[in-house]
Amino acid sequence: MAVRLGDEAPNFSADTTQGRIDFHKWKGDSWVVLFSHPKDFTPVCTTELGTVAGLKSEFDKRHTKVIGLSVDPVDSHMKWEGDIKDVTGHAVNFPMIADPDRKVSTLYDMIHPNASDTLTVRSVFIIGPDNKVKLTLTYPASTGRNFQEILRVIDSLQLVARQPVATPADWKPGQDVIISNNVSDEEAKKKFPKGFTTRKPYLRVTPEPGR
Ligand code: BEZ
């Protein structure tokens, strides 16, 4: 069954490049990015894993743990990590789940049989401290993901978890945000002391709080 927004992220036990884990115990109350790759020793995946390894400090700043998955076994992941370092200059610094029996891939609906009945698609799940799924993304094998976009979504999710706001199209941290419609103008005046602009009765914008 598909894992949808607001669902509890299913728990599992699995072997990883950093030992066996119980997913929920490993996760604790962190934010998590769980992302799948079709197969080891493939070109697009190699660039993706190096890119994510190079962004470790950005994920750390956001209290976010990263975990990858591919359907190959741990010893294959370990050998592949050498290539990833060679090609990208970044050593993989997060666990990679080995899923040769497709147990985790099936649990998270990462195999889309009309794309491939053996390999996982490029799935991304962002999971909150409450273990609820906050974002899902699915990319085809041929398109590498934009991890700056993943960081941008984490920034938005973490902001809206703290404040009654939403973020507009192409928002970046530091730009104006939208005040939630369940906040009255009176409340907004108190909550957002920098003021707000009413573009339409349903669209009020204010500088990002806390900046
Ligand atoms: C890749 O990572 O380049 C890839 C993986 C599976 C199928 C096609 C491309």
PDB file of C-alpha atoms and ligand atoms in Angstrom:
ATOM      1  CA  MET A   1       0.000   0.000   0.000  1.00  0.00           C
ATOM      2  CA  ALA A   2       1.209   3.516  -0.747  1.00  0.00           C
ATOM      3  CA  VAL A   3       2.664   5.545   2.091  1.00  0.00           C
ATOM      4  CA  ARG A   4       0.847   8.872   2.097  1.00  0.00           C
ATOM      5  CA  LEU A   5       1.289  12.276   3.706  1.00  0.00           C
ATOM      6  CA  GLY A   6       0.284  12.200   7.359  1.00  0.00           C
ATOM      7  CA  ASP A   7       0.717   8.413   7.645  1.00  0.00           C
ATOM      8  CA  GLU A   8       3.036   7.013  10.279  1.00  0.00           C
ATOM      9  CA  ALA A   9       6.274   6.019   8.518  1.00  0.00           C
ATOM     10  CA  PRO A  10       6.229   2.188   8.636  1.00  0.00           C
ATOM     11  CA  ASN A  11       8.835   0.655  10.926  1.00  0.00           C
ATOM     12  CA  PHE A  12      11.239  -2.074   9.773  1.00  0.00           C
ATOM     13  CA  SER A  13      14.482  -3.820  10.684  1.00  0.00           C
ATOM     14  CA  ALA A  14      17.186  -3.987   8.058  1.00  0.00           C
ATOM     15  CA  ASP A  15      20.885  -4.460   7.457  1.00  0.00           C
ATOM     16  CA  THR A  16      22.695  -1.270   6.533  1.00  0.00           C
ATOM     17  CA  THR A  17      26.260  -0.214   5.853  1.00  0.00           C
ATOM     18  CA  GLN A  18      26.351   0.948   9.493  1.00  0.00           C
ATOM     19  CA  GLY A  19      24.936  -2.272  10.985  1.00  0.00           C
ATOM     20  CA  ARG A  20      21.461  -3.648  11.585  1.00  0.00           C
ATOM     21  CA  ILE A  21      18.854  -1.055  12.532  1.00  0.00           C
ATOM     22  CA  ASP A  22      15.324  -0.834  13.829  1.00  0.00           C
ATOM     23  CA  PHE A  23      14.210   2.181  11.793  1.00  0.00           C
ATOM     24  CA  HIS A  24      12.145   3.948  14.465  1.00  0.00           C
ATOM     25  CA  LYS A  25      14.852   3.429  17.121  1.00  0.00           C
ATOM     26  CA  TRP A  26      17.565   4.687  14.755  1.00  0.00           C
ATOM     27  CA  LYS A  27      15.410   7.661  13.822  1.00  0.00           C
ATOM     28  CA  GLY A  28      14.533   8.729  17.372  1.00  0.00           C
ATOM     29  CA  ASP A  29      12.892  12.154  17.341  1.00  0.00           C
ATOM     30  CA  SER A  30      14.922  13.523  14.431  1.00  0.00           C
ATOM     31  CA  TRP A  31      13.718  14.613  11.058  1.00  0.00           C
ATOM     32  CA  VAL A  32      14.664  11.977   8.469  1.00  0.00           C
ATOM     33  CA  VAL A  33      15.164  11.826   4.721  1.00  0.00           C
ATOM     34  CA  LEU A  34      14.716   8.244   3.456  1.00  0.00           C
ATOM     35  CA  PHE A  35      15.584   7.936  -0.234  1.00  0.00           C
ATOM     36  CA  SER A  36      15.834   4.982  -2.580  1.00  0.00           C
ATOM     37  CA  HIS A  37      18.100   4.217  -5.541  1.00  0.00           C
ATOM     38  CA  PRO A  38      17.410   1.750  -8.329  1.00  0.00           C
ATOM     39  CA  LYS A  39      20.697  -0.166  -8.092  1.00  0.00           C
ATOM     40  CA  ASP A  40      24.345  -0.076  -7.014  1.00  0.00           C
ATOM     41  CA  PHE A  41      27.095   0.825  -9.493  1.00  0.00           C
ATOM     42  CA  THR A  42      24.787   2.960 -11.625  1.00  0.00           C
ATOM     43  CA  PRO A  43      25.789   6.414 -12.834  1.00  0.00           C
ATOM     44  CA  VAL A  44      22.986   8.730 -11.715  1.00  0.00           C
ATOM     45  CA  CYS A  45      22.844   7.095  -8.267  1.00  0.00           C
ATOM     46  CA  THR A  46      26.603   7.526  -7.882  1.00  0.00           C
ATOM     47  CA  THR A  47      26.290  11.292  -8.391  1.00  0.00           C
ATOM     48  CA  GLU A  48      23.289  11.516  -6.064  1.00  0.00           C
ATOM     49  CA  LEU A  49      24.943   9.733  -3.135  1.00  0.00           C
ATOM     50  CA  GLY A  50      28.095  11.842  -3.412  1.00  0.00           C
ATOM     51  CA  THR A  51      26.013  15.016  -3.550  1.00  0.00           C
ATOM     52  CA  VAL A  52      24.068  14.083  -0.418  1.00  0.00           C
ATOM     53  CA  ALA A  53      27.291  13.139   1.417  1.00  0.00           C
ATOM     54  CA  GLY A  54      28.674  16.596   0.554  1.00  0.00           C
ATOM     55  CA  LEU A  55      25.593  18.218   2.132  1.00  0.00           C
ATOM     56  CA  LYS A  56      26.049  16.552   5.540  1.00  0.00           C
ATOM     57  CA  SER A  57      26.571  19.834   7.386  1.00  0.00           C
ATOM     58  CA  GLU A  58      23.350  21.219   5.834  1.00  0.00           C
ATOM     59  CA  PHE A  59      21.344  18.199   7.017  1.00  0.00           C
ATOM     60  CA  ASP A  60      23.013  18.367  10.459  1.00  0.00           C
ATOM     61  CA  LYS A  61      22.052  22.064  10.774  1.00  0.00           C
ATOM     62  CA  ARG A  62      18.447  21.009  10.249  1.00  0.00           C
ATOM     63  CA  HIS A  63      18.679  18.126  12.797  1.00  0.00           C
ATOM     64  CA  THR A  64      17.932  15.770   9.937  1.00  0.00           C
ATOM     65  CA  LYS A  65      19.273  12.240   9.530  1.00  0.00           C
ATOM     66  CA  VAL A  66      19.676  10.784   6.053  1.00  0.00           C
ATOM     67  CA  ILE A  67      19.335   7.128   5.079  1.00  0.00           C
ATOM     68  CA  GLY A  68      19.579   5.620   1.588  1.00  0.00           C
ATOM     69  CA  LEU A  69      18.280   2.330   0.203  1.00  0.00           C
ATOM     70  CA  SER A  70      19.050   0.154  -2.750  1.00  0.00           C
ATOM     71  CA  VAL A  71      18.039  -3.417  -3.484  1.00  0.00           C
ATOM     72  CA  ASP A  72      21.621  -4.713  -3.427  1.00  0.00           C
ATOM     73  CA  PRO A  73      23.332  -6.323  -0.401  1.00  0.00           C
ATOM     74  CA  VAL A  74      25.604  -4.581   2.124  1.00  0.00           C
ATOM     75  CA  ASP A  75      28.891  -5.897   0.675  1.00  0.00           C
ATOM     76  CA  SER A  76      27.937  -4.443  -2.718  1.00  0.00           C
ATOM     77  CA  HIS A  77      27.035  -1.077  -1.124  1.00  0.00           C
ATOM     78  CA  MET A  78      30.433  -1.053   0.625  1.00  0.00           C
ATOM     79  CA  LYS A  79      32.332  -1.667  -2.628  1.00  0.00           C
ATOM     80  CA  TRP A  80      30.272   0.971  -4.441  1.00  0.00           C
ATOM     81  CA  GLU A  81      31.042   3.573  -1.759  1.00  0.00           C
ATOM     82  CA  GLY A  82      34.697   3.512  -2.902  1.00  0.00           C
ATOM     83  CA  ASP A  83      33.602   4.531  -6.410  1.00  0.00           C
ATOM     84  CA  ILE A  84      31.349   7.272  -5.025  1.00  0.00           C
ATOM     85  CA  LYS A  85      34.304   8.780  -3.146  1.00  0.00           C
ATOM     86  CA  ASP A  86      36.500   8.537  -6.267  1.00  0.00           C
ATOM     87  CA  VAL A  87      33.954  10.212  -8.505  1.00  0.00           C
ATOM     88  CA  THR A  88      32.505  12.893  -6.229  1.00  0.00           C
ATOM     89  CA  GLY A  89      35.213  13.395  -3.607  1.00  0.00           C
ATOM     90  CA  HIS A  90      32.710  12.709  -0.824  1.00  0.00           C
ATOM     91  CA  ALA A  91      32.759   9.605   1.376  1.00  0.00           C
ATOM     92  CA  VAL A  92      29.224   8.339   2.035  1.00  0.00           C
ATOM     93  CA  ASN A  93      28.537   9.439   5.621  1.00  0.00           C
ATOM     94  CA  PHE A  94      25.048   8.013   6.194  1.00  0.00           C
ATOM     95  CA  PRO A  95      23.723   4.432   6.320  1.00  0.00           C
ATOM     96  CA  MET A  96      22.618   2.661   3.153  1.00  0.00           C
ATOM     97  CA  ILE A  97      19.918   0.032   3.623  1.00  0.00           C
ATOM     98  CA  ALA A  98      20.459  -3.302   1.858  1.00  0.00           C
ATOM     99  CA  ASP A  99      17.132  -4.574   0.578  1.00  0.00           C
ATOM    100  CA  PRO A 100      17.796  -7.682  -1.548  1.00  0.00           C
ATOM    101  CA  ASP A 101      14.455  -9.248  -0.568  1.00  0.00           C
ATOM    102  CA  ARG A 102      12.600  -5.957  -1.382  1.00  0.00           C
ATOM    103  CA  LYS A 103      11.018  -5.976   2.089  1.00  0.00           C
ATOM    104  CA  VAL A 104      11.501  -2.263   2.795  1.00  0.00           C
ATOM    105  CA  SER A 105      10.954  -1.271  -0.856  1.00  0.00           C
ATOM    106  CA  THR A 106       7.606  -3.060  -0.837  1.00  0.00           C
ATOM    107  CA  LEU A 107       6.614  -1.600   2.543  1.00  0.00           C
ATOM    108  CA  TYR A 108       7.211   1.921   1.182  1.00  0.00           C
ATOM    109  CA  ASP A 109       5.840   1.193  -2.333  1.00  0.00           C
ATOM    110  CA  MET A 110       9.198   2.008  -3.921  1.00  0.00           C
ATOM    111  CA  ILE A 111       8.805  -0.577  -6.690  1.00  0.00           C
ATOM    112  CA  HIS A 112       6.564   0.593  -9.520  1.00  0.00           C
ATOM    113  CA  PRO A 113       6.173  -2.496 -11.725  1.00  0.00           C
ATOM    114  CA  ASN A 114       5.302  -0.573 -14.880  1.00  0.00           C
ATOM    115  CA  ALA A 115       8.639   1.235 -14.575  1.00  0.00           C
ATOM    116  CA  SER A 116      10.640  -1.827 -13.421  1.00  0.00           C
ATOM    117  CA  ASP A 117       9.459  -4.902 -11.555  1.00  0.00           C
ATOM    118  CA  THR A 118      12.820  -5.464  -9.860  1.00  0.00           C
ATOM    119  CA  LEU A 119      14.400  -2.055  -9.228  1.00  0.00           C
ATOM    120  CA  THR A 120      13.220   0.726  -6.948  1.00  0.00           C
ATOM    121  CA  VAL A 121      12.247   4.101  -8.355  1.00  0.00           C
ATOM    122  CA  ARG A 122      13.863   7.236  -6.882  1.00  0.00           C
ATOM    123  CA  SER A 123      11.586   7.785  -3.879  1.00  0.00           C
ATOM    124  CA  VAL A 124      12.059  10.413  -1.199  1.00  0.00           C
ATOM    125  CA  PHE A 125      10.253  10.479   2.139  1.00  0.00           C
ATOM    126  CA  ILE A 126      10.717  13.297   4.611  1.00  0.00           C
ATOM    127  CA  ILE A 127       9.586  12.141   8.038  1.00  0.00           C
ATOM    128  CA  GLY A 128       9.024  14.438  11.016  1.00  0.00           C
ATOM    129  CA  PRO A 129      10.004  14.047  14.663  1.00  0.00           C
ATOM    130  CA  ASP A 130       6.490  12.625  15.249  1.00  0.00           C
ATOM    131  CA  ASN A 131       7.271   9.786  12.753  1.00  0.00           C
ATOM    132  CA  LYS A 132       4.629  11.148  10.352  1.00  0.00           C
ATOM    133  CA  VAL A 133       5.363  11.403   6.623  1.00  0.00           C
ATOM    134  CA  LYS A 134       5.625  15.067   5.616  1.00  0.00           C
ATOM    135  CA  LEU A 135       6.686  14.772   1.970  1.00  0.00           C
ATOM    136  CA  THR A 136       6.826  12.093  -0.702  1.00  0.00           C
ATOM    137  CA  LEU A 137       8.515  12.458  -4.095  1.00  0.00           C
ATOM    138  CA  THR A 138       8.975   9.954  -6.905  1.00  0.00           C
ATOM    139  CA  TYR A 139      11.488  10.418  -9.702  1.00  0.00           C
ATOM    140  CA  PRO A 140      12.330   8.065 -12.562  1.00  0.00           C
ATOM    141  CA  ALA A 141      15.681   6.267 -12.717  1.00  0.00           C
ATOM    142  CA  SER A 142      16.936   8.569 -15.476  1.00  0.00           C
ATOM    143  CA  THR A 143      16.558  11.860 -13.539  1.00  0.00           C
ATOM    144  CA  GLY A 144      18.822  12.689 -10.618  1.00  0.00           C
ATOM    145  CA  ARG A 145      17.118  14.541  -7.785  1.00  0.00           C
ATOM    146  CA  ASN A 146      17.723  18.159  -6.749  1.00  0.00           C
ATOM    147  CA  PHE A 147      18.875  17.956  -3.125  1.00  0.00           C
ATOM    148  CA  GLN A 148      18.798  21.740  -2.701  1.00  0.00           C
ATOM    149  CA  GLU A 149      15.047  21.337  -3.176  1.00  0.00           C
ATOM    150  CA  ILE A 150      14.948  18.693  -0.433  1.00  0.00           C
ATOM    151  CA  LEU A 151      16.746  21.118   1.922  1.00  0.00           C
ATOM    152  CA  ARG A 152      14.339  23.900   0.913  1.00  0.00           C
ATOM    153  CA  VAL A 153      11.335  21.690   1.727  1.00  0.00           C
ATOM    154  CA  ILE A 154      12.839  20.801   5.114  1.00  0.00           C
ATOM    155  CA  ASP A 155      13.238  24.539   5.827  1.00  0.00           C
ATOM    156  CA  SER A 156       9.596  25.120   4.914  1.00  0.00           C
ATOM    157  CA  LEU A 157       8.342  22.122   6.930  1.00  0.00           C
ATOM    158  CA  GLN A 158      10.342  23.134   9.998  1.00  0.00           C
ATOM    159  CA  LEU A 159       9.100  26.735   9.775  1.00  0.00           C
ATOM    160  CA  VAL A 160       5.426  25.782   9.431  1.00  0.00           C
ATOM    161  CA  ALA A 161       5.803  23.366  12.351  1.00  0.00           C
ATOM    162  CA  ARG A 162       6.735  26.412  14.511  1.00  0.00           C
ATOM    163  CA  GLN A 163       4.525  29.173  13.106  1.00  0.00           C
ATOM    164  CA  PRO A 164       1.002  29.430  11.618  1.00  0.00           C
ATOM    165  CA  VAL A 165       2.327  30.157   8.132  1.00  0.00           C
ATOM    166  CA  ALA A 166       2.751  28.540   4.722  1.00  0.00           C
ATOM    167  CA  THR A 167       5.441  29.195   2.112  1.00  0.00           C
ATOM    168  CA  PRO A 168       4.695  30.429  -1.425  1.00  0.00           C
ATOM    169  CA  ALA A 169       5.908  29.155  -4.790  1.00  0.00           C
ATOM    170  CA  ASP A 170       9.702  29.041  -5.088  1.00  0.00           C
ATOM    171  CA  TRP A 171      10.091  30.364  -1.529  1.00  0.00           C
ATOM    172  CA  LYS A 172      13.562  30.440  -0.059  1.00  0.00           C
ATOM    173  CA  PRO A 173      14.475  31.032   3.601  1.00  0.00           C
ATOM    174  CA  GLY A 174      14.466  34.767   4.349  1.00  0.00           C
ATOM    175  CA  GLN A 175      11.656  35.580   1.926  1.00  0.00           C
ATOM    176  CA  ASP A 176       8.114  36.557   2.866  1.00  0.00           C
ATOM    177  CA  VAL A 177       5.686  33.858   3.997  1.00  0.00           C
ATOM    178  CA  ILE A 178       1.903  33.487   3.910  1.00  0.00           C
ATOM    179  CA  ILE A 179      -0.160  33.805   7.092  1.00  0.00           C
ATOM    180  CA  SER A 180      -2.490  30.822   7.612  1.00  0.00           C
ATOM    181  CA  ASN A 181      -6.136  31.561   6.934  1.00  0.00           C
ATOM    182  CA  ASN A 182      -7.193  30.357  10.374  1.00  0.00           C
ATOM    183  CA  VAL A 183      -5.314  33.313  11.932  1.00  0.00           C
ATOM    184  CA  SER A 184      -7.542  36.404  12.195  1.00  0.00           C
ATOM    185  CA  ASP A 185      -6.192  39.874  11.319  1.00  0.00           C
ATOM    186  CA  GLU A 186      -6.298  40.765  15.026  1.00  0.00           C
ATOM    187  CA  GLU A 187      -4.218  37.705  15.966  1.00  0.00           C
ATOM    188  CA  ALA A 188      -1.875  38.321  13.036  1.00  0.00           C
ATOM    189  CA  LYS A 189      -1.129  41.844  14.297  1.00  0.00           C
ATOM    190  CA  LYS A 190       0.022  40.349  17.613  1.00  0.00           C
ATOM    191  CA  LYS A 191       1.817  37.307  16.196  1.00  0.00           C
ATOM    192  CA  PHE A 192       3.649  39.088  13.376  1.00  0.00           C
ATOM    193  CA  PRO A 193       4.909  42.394  14.817  1.00  0.00           C
ATOM    194  CA  LYS A 194       6.714  43.275  11.568  1.00  0.00           C
ATOM    195  CA  GLY A 195       3.251  43.646  10.034  1.00  0.00           C
ATOM    196  CA  PHE A 196       1.604  42.072   7.045  1.00  0.00           C
ATOM    197  CA  THR A 197       0.244  42.990   3.640  1.00  0.00           C
ATOM    198  CA  THR A 198      -3.192  41.848   2.540  1.00  0.00           C
ATOM    199  CA  ARG A 199      -2.950  41.066  -1.193  1.00  0.00           C
ATOM    200  CA  LYS A 200      -6.369  39.360  -1.159  1.00  0.00           C
ATOM    201  CA  PRO A 201      -8.500  38.582   1.891  1.00  0.00           C
ATOM    202  CA  TYR A 202      -7.150  34.997   1.667  1.00  0.00           C
ATOM    203  CA  LEU A 203      -3.528  35.978   0.882  1.00  0.00           C
ATOM    204  CA  ARG A 204      -1.664  37.895   3.572  1.00  0.00           C
ATOM    205  CA  VAL A 205       2.118  38.002   3.541  1.00  0.00           C
ATOM    206  CA  THR A 206       4.592  38.835   6.276  1.00  0.00           C
ATOM    207  CA  PRO A 207       8.393  38.742   6.610  1.00  0.00           C
ATOM    208  CA  GLU A 208       9.612  35.320   7.712  1.00  0.00           C
ATOM    209  CA  PRO A 209       9.217  35.253  11.505  1.00  0.00           C
ATOM    210  CA  GLY A 210      12.373  34.857  13.546  1.00  0.00           C
ATOM    211  CA  ARG A 211      14.729  36.407  10.933  1.00  0.00           C
TER     212      ARG A 211
HETATM  213  C1  BEZ B   1      21.409   5.323 -12.835  1.00  0.00           C
HETATM  214  O1  BEZ B   1      21.563   5.505 -11.642  1.00  0.00           O
HETATM  215  O2  BEZ B   1      22.083   5.904 -13.659  1.00  0.00           O
HETATM  216  C2  BEZ B   1      20.360   4.357 -13.317  1.00  0.00           C
HETATM  217  C3  BEZ B   1      19.920   3.341 -12.493  1.00  0.00           C
HETATM  218  C4  BEZ B   1      18.972   2.436 -12.978  1.00  0.00           C
HETATM  219  C5  BEZ B   1      18.485   2.568 -14.264  1.00  0.00           C
HETATM  220  C6  BEZ B   1      18.931   3.622 -15.058  1.00  0.00           C
HETATM  221  C7  BEZ B   1      19.875   4.524 -14.594  1.00  0.00           C
END
